[in-house]
Amino acid sequence: MWRKETKPECCDEHESLPKRMHCFWPEVCKELQKLKCRHVQRFVKCKRLMKLAIPLKSMKVGRFVPTCPCKLEKSIEISRLDERKHTRTEQLAYPKARQLLLFKEEAYNLFDPFRNANYNRLIRKSLFSMYSRLANVQPPQKRKIIPKWDRKEWARHTAKLNKLAKPKKPKKIPREPSKRMPLKSMKRFKYLAEPKKHELLEKPEWTITDVMYRYKASKRLIDLSQPVQFDEARFIRPVPEPIPANVLKAVATARTRALAQPTSRGAKSAAADVKENPFSVSPLAIKYKASKRIKELAEPREYENKHIRDNPYFISPAALKAKASPRTINLAKPKVRST
């Protein structure tokens, strides 16, 4: 056994239990549990002893705590020979990796290979030390010899560079599916395309009533019905009308003269503007085939005249069963005119 620190004689060293004693461990635990139960029950029964065990308030003497007279504050660490660990001092005792590497580069050829192997061993140990980890020391790397390229390799390299030099083509954004309903699945659009049907209401003929005969116009209506009288002298003008002096003195500009001249069309432009046969039909219009929708729209509209009956003298059965109210009977009577 190898110990890191000295051990005083007062402290006992507790070794771990051997494997043979593990079989007696459950029996020992049971016996200890029984003793504990007896101890607790005894103190609960003897209440007098529990009261006497409480210290008095007047006593200022501190409680005695048994302590070890050992002066060492740090606990004793025991390490086995097979589980020995390197301490901080041992790690720092190794030479620095940088110094060893520099010495190896300078005096590598001066020593035997056996001594060079010892240097390699020391370098390896120093690299795994804490100091080298904190200093971020890394072993030297061998330089890689770059081989020369052939014509084929240069051709591949140039082709790849040309490919990378081209601008990137943006990806085609897929079209989002339209949320509209297709026309084939729509059933209401044909109904909406039809024209609205309006009922033609026949206005009754205008007749003069008895109230109109008796009506007398007021003075205000008579005044408003008279025509407005204007002074006819204002509307009379001499013929021919006199031309103002500013118009006679005005001088036309070059722009107005250019606009006043008629457009001159040559022989080339006349053929395009004026056709020989204005009633001729273009060959594209003759070859055109009308669609179904155009044929539907080209058909004449059908109107239903609901006011004309097949039998105008036909009386509905509901009218025969109806009973007239006293108001309708009074209105059906002819008016008696007073002479």
CSV table of C-alpha atoms in Angstrom, one decimal:
chain,number,residue,atom,x,y,z
A,1,MET,CA,0.0,0.0,0.0
A,2,TRP,CA,1.2,3.5,-0.9
A,3,ARG,CA,0.0,6.5,1.0
A,4,LYS,CA,0.2,10.1,0.0
A,5,GLU,CA,0.1,11.6,3.5
A,6,THR,CA,1.2,10.5,7.0
A,7,LYS,CA,-1.4,9.1,9.3
A,8,PRO,CA,-1.6,9.8,13.1
A,9,GLU,CA,-1.8,7.0,15.5
A,10,CYS,CA,-5.1,8.2,17.1
A,11,CYS,CA,-7.2,7.7,14.0
A,12,ASP,CA,-8.3,4.2,13.2
A,13,GLU,CA,-8.2,3.0,9.6
A,14,HIS,CA,-11.4,1.3,8.5
A,15,GLU,CA,-11.0,-1.2,5.8
A,16,SER,CA,-13.8,-2.4,3.6
A,17,LEU,CA,-15.6,-5.6,4.6
A,18,PRO,CA,-14.5,-8.8,2.9
A,19,LYS,CA,-16.8,-10.6,0.5
A,20,ARG,CA,-17.5,-13.5,2.9
A,21,MET,CA,-19.1,-11.2,5.4
A,22,HIS,CA,-21.9,-10.0,3.0
A,23,CYS,CA,-24.0,-13.1,3.7
A,24,PHE,CA,-24.3,-12.1,7.5
A,25,TRP,CA,-25.3,-8.5,6.7
A,26,PRO,CA,-29.2,-9.0,6.7
A,27,GLU,CA,-29.2,-10.9,10.0
A,28,VAL,CA,-27.1,-8.2,11.7
A,29,CYS,CA,-29.5,-5.5,10.4
A,30,LYS,CA,-32.5,-7.3,11.8
A,31,GLU,CA,-30.9,-7.6,15.3
A,32,LEU,CA,-30.0,-3.9,15.2
A,33,GLN,CA,-33.6,-3.0,14.3
A,34,LYS,CA,-34.9,-4.9,17.3
A,35,LEU,CA,-32.5,-3.2,19.6
A,36,LYS,CA,-33.6,0.2,18.3
A,37,CYS,CA,-37.3,-0.6,18.9
A,38,ARG,CA,-36.6,-1.6,22.5
A,39,HIS,CA,-34.6,1.5,23.1
A,40,VAL,CA,-37.3,3.8,21.7
A,41,GLN,CA,-40.1,2.1,23.7
A,42,ARG,CA,-38.1,2.3,27.0
A,43,PHE,CA,-37.6,6.1,26.7
A,44,VAL,CA,-41.3,6.6,25.8
A,45,LYS,CA,-42.5,4.7,28.9
A,46,CYS,CA,-40.2,6.5,31.3
A,47,LYS,CA,-41.4,10.1,31.0
A,48,ARG,CA,-39.7,11.1,34.2
A,49,LEU,CA,-36.3,10.3,32.7
A,50,MET,CA,-37.1,12.3,29.6
A,51,LYS,CA,-37.9,15.4,31.7
A,52,LEU,CA,-34.8,15.1,33.7
A,53,ALA,CA,-32.7,14.7,30.5
A,54,ILE,CA,-33.7,18.3,29.4
A,55,PRO,CA,-31.0,20.8,30.4
A,56,LEU,CA,-31.8,23.8,32.6
A,57,LYS,CA,-31.9,27.2,31.1
A,58,SER,CA,-29.5,28.7,33.7
A,59,MET,CA,-26.8,26.3,32.7
A,60,LYS,CA,-24.4,28.0,30.3
A,61,VAL,CA,-22.0,25.1,29.9
A,62,GLY,CA,-21.7,24.0,26.3
A,63,ARG,CA,-22.4,20.5,25.2
A,64,PHE,CA,-19.5,18.1,25.1
A,65,VAL,CA,-18.7,16.9,21.5
A,66,PRO,CA,-16.1,14.2,21.2
A,67,THR,CA,-13.5,15.2,18.6
A,68,CYS,CA,-10.4,13.6,17.3
A,69,PRO,CA,-7.1,15.2,18.6
A,70,CYS,CA,-5.6,14.8,15.2
A,71,LYS,CA,-4.2,18.2,13.8
A,72,LEU,CA,-4.5,17.2,10.2
A,73,GLU,CA,-7.5,19.0,8.6
A,74,LYS,CA,-7.4,17.0,5.3
A,75,SER,CA,-8.7,13.5,5.3
A,76,ILE,CA,-6.4,10.6,4.6
A,77,GLU,CA,-6.5,9.3,1.0
A,78,ILE,CA,-5.5,5.8,0.3
A,79,SER,CA,-4.5,4.8,-3.2
A,80,ARG,CA,-3.6,1.3,-4.3
A,81,LEU,CA,-0.5,0.5,-6.2
A,82,ASP,CA,-2.5,-0.7,-9.2
A,83,GLU,CA,-4.7,2.4,-9.2
A,84,ARG,CA,-2.0,5.0,-8.8
A,85,LYS,CA,-2.9,8.5,-10.2
A,86,HIS,CA,-0.6,11.3,-11.4
A,87,THR,CA,-0.6,14.4,-9.3
A,88,ARG,CA,-0.2,18.0,-10.4
A,89,THR,CA,3.5,18.0,-9.4
A,90,GLU,CA,4.2,14.9,-11.4
A,91,GLN,CA,2.6,16.4,-14.5
A,92,LEU,CA,4.6,19.7,-14.1
A,93,ALA,CA,7.8,17.7,-13.6
A,94,TYR,CA,7.8,16.6,-17.2
A,95,PRO,CA,9.7,18.9,-19.6
A,96,LYS,CA,7.8,21.2,-21.9
A,97,ALA,CA,6.7,19.8,-25.2
A,98,ARG,CA,7.9,22.8,-27.2
A,99,GLN,CA,11.4,22.6,-25.8
A,100,LEU,CA,11.6,18.9,-26.6
A,101,LEU,CA,10.3,19.4,-30.1
A,102,LEU,CA,12.9,22.1,-30.8
A,103,PHE,CA,15.7,20.0,-29.4
A,104,LYS,CA,14.6,17.0,-31.5
A,105,GLU,CA,14.6,19.1,-34.7
A,106,GLU,CA,18.1,20.4,-34.0
A,107,ALA,CA,19.9,17.3,-32.6
A,108,TYR,CA,17.9,14.5,-34.3
A,109,ASN,CA,20.8,13.2,-36.4
A,110,LEU,CA,23.4,13.5,-33.6
A,111,PHE,CA,22.1,10.7,-31.3
A,112,ASP,CA,21.4,7.0,-31.7
A,113,PRO,CA,17.9,5.8,-32.6
A,114,PHE,CA,17.5,4.4,-29.1
A,115,ARG,CA,17.9,7.8,-27.6
A,116,ASN,CA,15.6,9.3,-30.1
A,117,ALA,CA,12.9,6.8,-29.1
A,118,ASN,CA,13.3,8.0,-25.5
A,119,TYR,CA,12.8,11.6,-26.7
A,120,ASN,CA,9.6,10.5,-28.5
A,121,ARG,CA,8.4,8.9,-25.3
A,122,LEU,CA,9.0,12.0,-23.3
A,123,ILE,CA,7.2,14.1,-25.9
A,124,ARG,CA,4.3,11.8,-25.8
A,125,LYS,CA,4.0,12.0,-22.1
A,126,SER,CA,4.3,15.8,-22.1
A,127,LEU,CA,1.6,16.1,-24.7
A,128,PHE,CA,-0.8,14.2,-22.5
A,129,SER,CA,0.0,16.4,-19.5
A,130,MET,CA,-2.3,19.1,-18.1
A,131,TYR,CA,0.2,21.8,-19.1
A,132,SER,CA,0.2,20.8,-22.7
A,133,ARG,CA,-3.6,20.7,-22.8
A,134,LEU,CA,-3.8,24.2,-21.4
A,135,ALA,CA,-1.1,25.5,-23.8
A,136,ASN,CA,-2.9,23.8,-26.7
A,137,VAL,CA,0.3,22.1,-27.9
A,138,GLN,CA,-0.1,19.9,-31.0
A,139,PRO,CA,2.4,17.5,-32.5
A,140,PRO,CA,4.1,18.5,-35.7
A,141,GLN,CA,2.4,17.4,-39.0
A,142,LYS,CA,4.2,16.1,-42.0
A,143,ARG,CA,4.1,18.3,-45.1
A,144,LYS,CA,2.2,16.8,-47.9
A,145,ILE,CA,3.9,16.8,-51.3
A,146,ILE,CA,1.5,18.2,-53.8
A,147,PRO,CA,1.8,16.3,-57.1
A,148,LYS,CA,1.8,18.2,-60.4
A,149,TRP,CA,-1.4,18.1,-62.5
A,150,ASP,CA,-1.6,16.7,-66.0
A,151,ARG,CA,-3.5,18.2,-68.9
A,152,LYS,CA,-6.5,16.1,-68.1
A,153,GLU,CA,-6.7,17.3,-64.5
A,154,TRP,CA,-6.2,20.9,-65.6
A,155,ALA,CA,-9.1,20.5,-68.2
A,156,ARG,CA,-11.4,19.1,-65.4
A,157,HIS,CA,-10.4,22.0,-63.2
A,158,THR,CA,-11.1,24.6,-65.8
A,159,ALA,CA,-14.4,22.9,-66.7
A,160,LYS,CA,-15.5,23.0,-63.0
A,161,LEU,CA,-14.4,26.6,-62.7
A,162,ASN,CA,-16.5,27.6,-65.7
A,163,LYS,CA,-19.4,25.7,-64.3
A,164,LEU,CA,-19.1,27.5,-60.9
A,165,ALA,CA,-18.6,30.9,-62.6
A,166,LYS,CA,-22.0,30.8,-64.3
A,167,PRO,CA,-24.8,32.7,-62.5
A,168,LYS,CA,-27.2,30.6,-60.5
A,169,LYS,CA,-30.6,30.1,-62.1
A,170,PRO,CA,-33.5,30.6,-59.7
A,171,LYS,CA,-35.6,27.7,-59.1
A,172,LYS,CA,-39.0,27.7,-60.8
A,173,ILE,CA,-41.6,28.5,-58.3
A,174,PRO,CA,-44.5,26.0,-58.7
A,175,ARG,CA,-47.8,27.6,-59.3
A,176,GLU,CA,-50.2,27.5,-56.5
A,177,PRO,CA,-53.5,25.7,-57.4
A,178,SER,CA,-56.2,28.2,-58.0
A,179,LYS,CA,-59.0,28.3,-55.4
A,180,ARG,CA,-61.6,29.1,-58.0
A,181,MET,CA,-64.2,26.6,-58.9
A,182,PRO,CA,-64.0,25.5,-62.6
A,183,LEU,CA,-66.9,26.5,-64.9
A,184,LYS,CA,-67.9,22.9,-65.6
A,185,SER,CA,-68.7,22.3,-62.0
A,186,MET,CA,-70.6,25.6,-61.6
A,187,LYS,CA,-74.4,25.2,-62.2
A,188,ARG,CA,-75.6,28.7,-61.3
A,189,PHE,CA,-73.6,30.7,-63.9
A,190,LYS,CA,-76.0,29.7,-66.7
A,191,TYR,CA,-79.0,30.8,-64.7
A,192,LEU,CA,-77.3,34.1,-63.9
A,193,ALA,CA,-76.4,34.7,-67.6
A,194,GLU,CA,-80.0,34.7,-68.6
A,195,PRO,CA,-81.7,38.1,-68.9
A,196,LYS,CA,-84.1,39.3,-66.3
A,197,LYS,CA,-87.7,38.9,-67.0
A,198,HIS,CA,-89.8,42.0,-66.1
A,199,GLU,CA,-93.6,42.0,-65.9
A,200,LEU,CA,-95.2,44.6,-68.1
A,201,LEU,CA,-97.9,46.4,-66.1
A,202,GLU,CA,-100.6,48.0,-68.2
A,203,LYS,CA,-101.5,51.5,-67.1
A,204,PRO,CA,-105.2,52.3,-67.0
A,205,GLU,CA,-106.5,54.9,-69.5
A,206,TRP,CA,-106.7,58.5,-68.2
A,207,THR,CA,-110.2,59.7,-67.8
A,208,ILE,CA,-111.7,62.9,-66.5
A,209,THR,CA,-113.5,62.5,-63.2
A,210,ASP,CA,-116.4,64.6,-61.7
A,211,VAL,CA,-113.9,66.2,-59.3
A,212,MET,CA,-111.9,67.6,-62.2
A,213,TYR,CA,-115.1,69.2,-63.6
A,214,ARG,CA,-115.9,71.0,-60.3
A,215,TYR,CA,-112.3,72.1,-59.6
A,216,LYS,CA,-111.6,75.9,-59.6
A,217,ALA,CA,-108.0,77.2,-60.1
A,218,SER,CA,-106.6,79.5,-57.5
A,219,LYS,CA,-105.1,83.0,-58.2
A,220,ARG,CA,-101.5,81.6,-57.8
A,221,LEU,CA,-102.1,78.9,-60.4
A,222,ILE,CA,-103.5,81.5,-62.8
A,223,ASP,CA,-100.5,83.7,-62.3
A,224,LEU,CA,-98.1,80.8,-62.9
A,225,SER,CA,-99.9,79.6,-66.0
A,226,GLN,CA,-99.4,82.9,-67.8
A,227,PRO,CA,-96.3,83.0,-70.1
A,228,VAL,CA,-93.2,85.0,-69.2
A,229,GLN,CA,-92.8,88.2,-71.3
A,230,PHE,CA,-89.3,89.0,-72.5
A,231,ASP,CA,-87.9,92.1,-74.2
A,232,GLU,CA,-87.7,91.1,-77.8
A,233,ALA,CA,-85.2,93.9,-78.6
A,234,ARG,CA,-82.4,92.0,-77.0
A,235,PHE,CA,-82.8,89.0,-79.4
A,236,ILE,CA,-82.8,91.1,-82.5
A,237,ARG,CA,-79.3,91.3,-84.1
A,238,PRO,CA,-78.2,93.0,-87.3
A,239,VAL,CA,-77.5,90.7,-90.3
A,240,PRO,CA,-74.7,90.1,-91.1
A,241,GLU,CA,-73.2,90.3,-87.6
A,242,PRO,CA,-70.2,92.6,-87.2
A,243,ILE,CA,-66.7,91.0,-86.9
A,244,PRO,CA,-64.7,92.2,-83.8
A,245,ALA,CA,-61.5,94.2,-84.5
A,246,ASN,CA,-59.2,91.7,-82.6
A,247,VAL,CA,-60.2,88.9,-85.0
A,248,LEU,CA,-59.3,91.0,-88.0
A,249,LYS,CA,-55.9,92.0,-86.6
A,250,ALA,CA,-54.9,88.4,-85.5
A,251,VAL,CA,-51.9,86.8,-87.3
A,252,ALA,CA,-51.9,83.0,-87.6
A,253,THR,CA,-48.9,81.1,-86.2
A,254,ALA,CA,-46.8,78.5,-88.1
A,255,ARG,CA,-48.5,75.7,-86.1
A,256,THR,CA,-52.0,76.7,-86.9
A,257,ARG,CA,-51.1,77.0,-90.6
A,258,ALA,CA,-49.6,73.5,-90.6
A,259,LEU,CA,-52.8,72.2,-88.9
A,260,ALA,CA,-55.0,74.0,-91.4
A,261,GLN,CA,-53.5,72.3,-94.4
A,262,PRO,CA,-55.3,69.1,-95.5
A,263,THR,CA,-53.5,65.7,-95.1
A,264,SER,CA,-51.7,64.7,-98.3
A,265,ARG,CA,-51.9,60.9,-99.0
A,266,GLY,CA,-49.7,59.4,-101.6
A,267,ALA,CA,-50.2,56.4,-103.8
A,268,LYS,CA,-48.8,54.0,-101.3
A,269,SER,CA,-50.9,55.1,-98.4
A,270,ALA,CA,-54.1,55.3,-100.4
A,271,ALA,CA,-54.1,51.5,-101.1
A,272,ALA,CA,-54.0,50.7,-97.4
A,273,ASP,CA,-56.6,53.2,-96.3
A,274,VAL,CA,-59.1,52.8,-99.1
A,275,LYS,CA,-60.2,49.3,-100.2
A,276,GLU,CA,-61.2,48.4,-103.7
A,277,ASN,CA,-64.2,46.4,-102.5
A,278,PRO,CA,-65.3,47.7,-99.1
A,279,PHE,CA,-68.0,44.9,-98.8
A,280,SER,CA,-65.4,42.0,-99.1
A,281,VAL,CA,-65.1,39.5,-96.2
A,282,SER,CA,-61.7,38.5,-95.0
A,283,PRO,CA,-60.7,34.8,-95.5
A,284,LEU,CA,-60.1,34.3,-91.7
A,285,ALA,CA,-63.6,35.4,-90.9
A,286,ILE,CA,-64.9,32.8,-93.4
A,287,LYS,CA,-62.8,30.0,-91.8
A,288,TYR,CA,-63.8,30.9,-88.2
A,289,LYS,CA,-65.9,28.4,-86.3
A,290,ALA,CA,-68.2,29.7,-83.6
A,291,SER,CA,-68.0,28.2,-80.1
A,292,LYS,CA,-70.9,26.7,-78.2
A,293,ARG,CA,-71.2,29.8,-76.0
A,294,ILE,CA,-71.5,32.1,-79.0
A,295,LYS,CA,-74.1,29.9,-80.6
A,296,GLU,CA,-76.1,30.0,-77.3
A,297,LEU,CA,-75.9,33.8,-77.2
A,298,ALA,CA,-76.8,34.1,-80.9
A,299,GLU,CA,-80.2,32.4,-80.4
A,300,PRO,CA,-83.1,34.7,-80.0
A,301,ARG,CA,-84.6,35.3,-76.6
A,302,GLU,CA,-87.9,33.7,-75.8
A,303,TYR,CA,-90.4,35.9,-73.9
A,304,GLU,CA,-93.5,34.5,-72.2
A,305,ASN,CA,-96.4,36.8,-72.2
A,306,LYS,CA,-98.4,35.9,-69.2
A,307,HIS,CA,-101.1,38.5,-69.7
A,308,ILE,CA,-102.6,36.7,-72.7
A,309,ARG,CA,-104.7,33.7,-71.8
A,310,ASP,CA,-105.8,30.8,-74.1
A,311,ASN,CA,-109.4,31.3,-73.0
A,312,PRO,CA,-110.0,34.9,-71.9
A,313,TYR,CA,-113.5,34.0,-70.6
A,314,PHE,CA,-112.3,31.2,-68.3
A,315,ILE,CA,-113.1,31.8,-64.6
A,316,SER,CA,-110.8,30.2,-62.0
A,317,PRO,CA,-112.4,27.9,-59.4
A,318,ALA,CA,-111.1,30.0,-56.6
A,319,ALA,CA,-113.0,33.0,-57.9
A,320,LEU,CA,-116.2,31.0,-58.0
A,321,LYS,CA,-115.8,29.9,-54.4
A,322,ALA,CA,-114.9,33.4,-53.1
A,323,LYS,CA,-117.4,35.4,-51.0
A,324,ALA,CA,-117.5,39.1,-51.4
A,325,SER,CA,-117.0,41.3,-48.4
A,326,PRO,CA,-119.4,44.2,-47.6
A,327,ARG,CA,-116.8,46.7,-48.7
A,328,THR,CA,-116.5,45.1,-52.2
A,329,ILE,CA,-120.3,45.0,-52.4
A,330,ASN,CA,-120.5,48.8,-51.7
A,331,LEU,CA,-117.8,49.5,-54.3
A,332,ALA,CA,-119.5,47.4,-56.9
A,333,LYS,CA,-122.6,49.5,-56.8
A,334,PRO,CA,-122.8,52.2,-59.5
A,335,LYS,CA,-122.3,55.8,-58.5
A,336,VAL,CA,-125.4,58.0,-58.5
A,337,ARG,CA,-124.7,61.3,-60.1
A,338,SER,CA,-126.7,64.3,-58.9
A,339,THR,CA,-128.1,66.4,-61.7
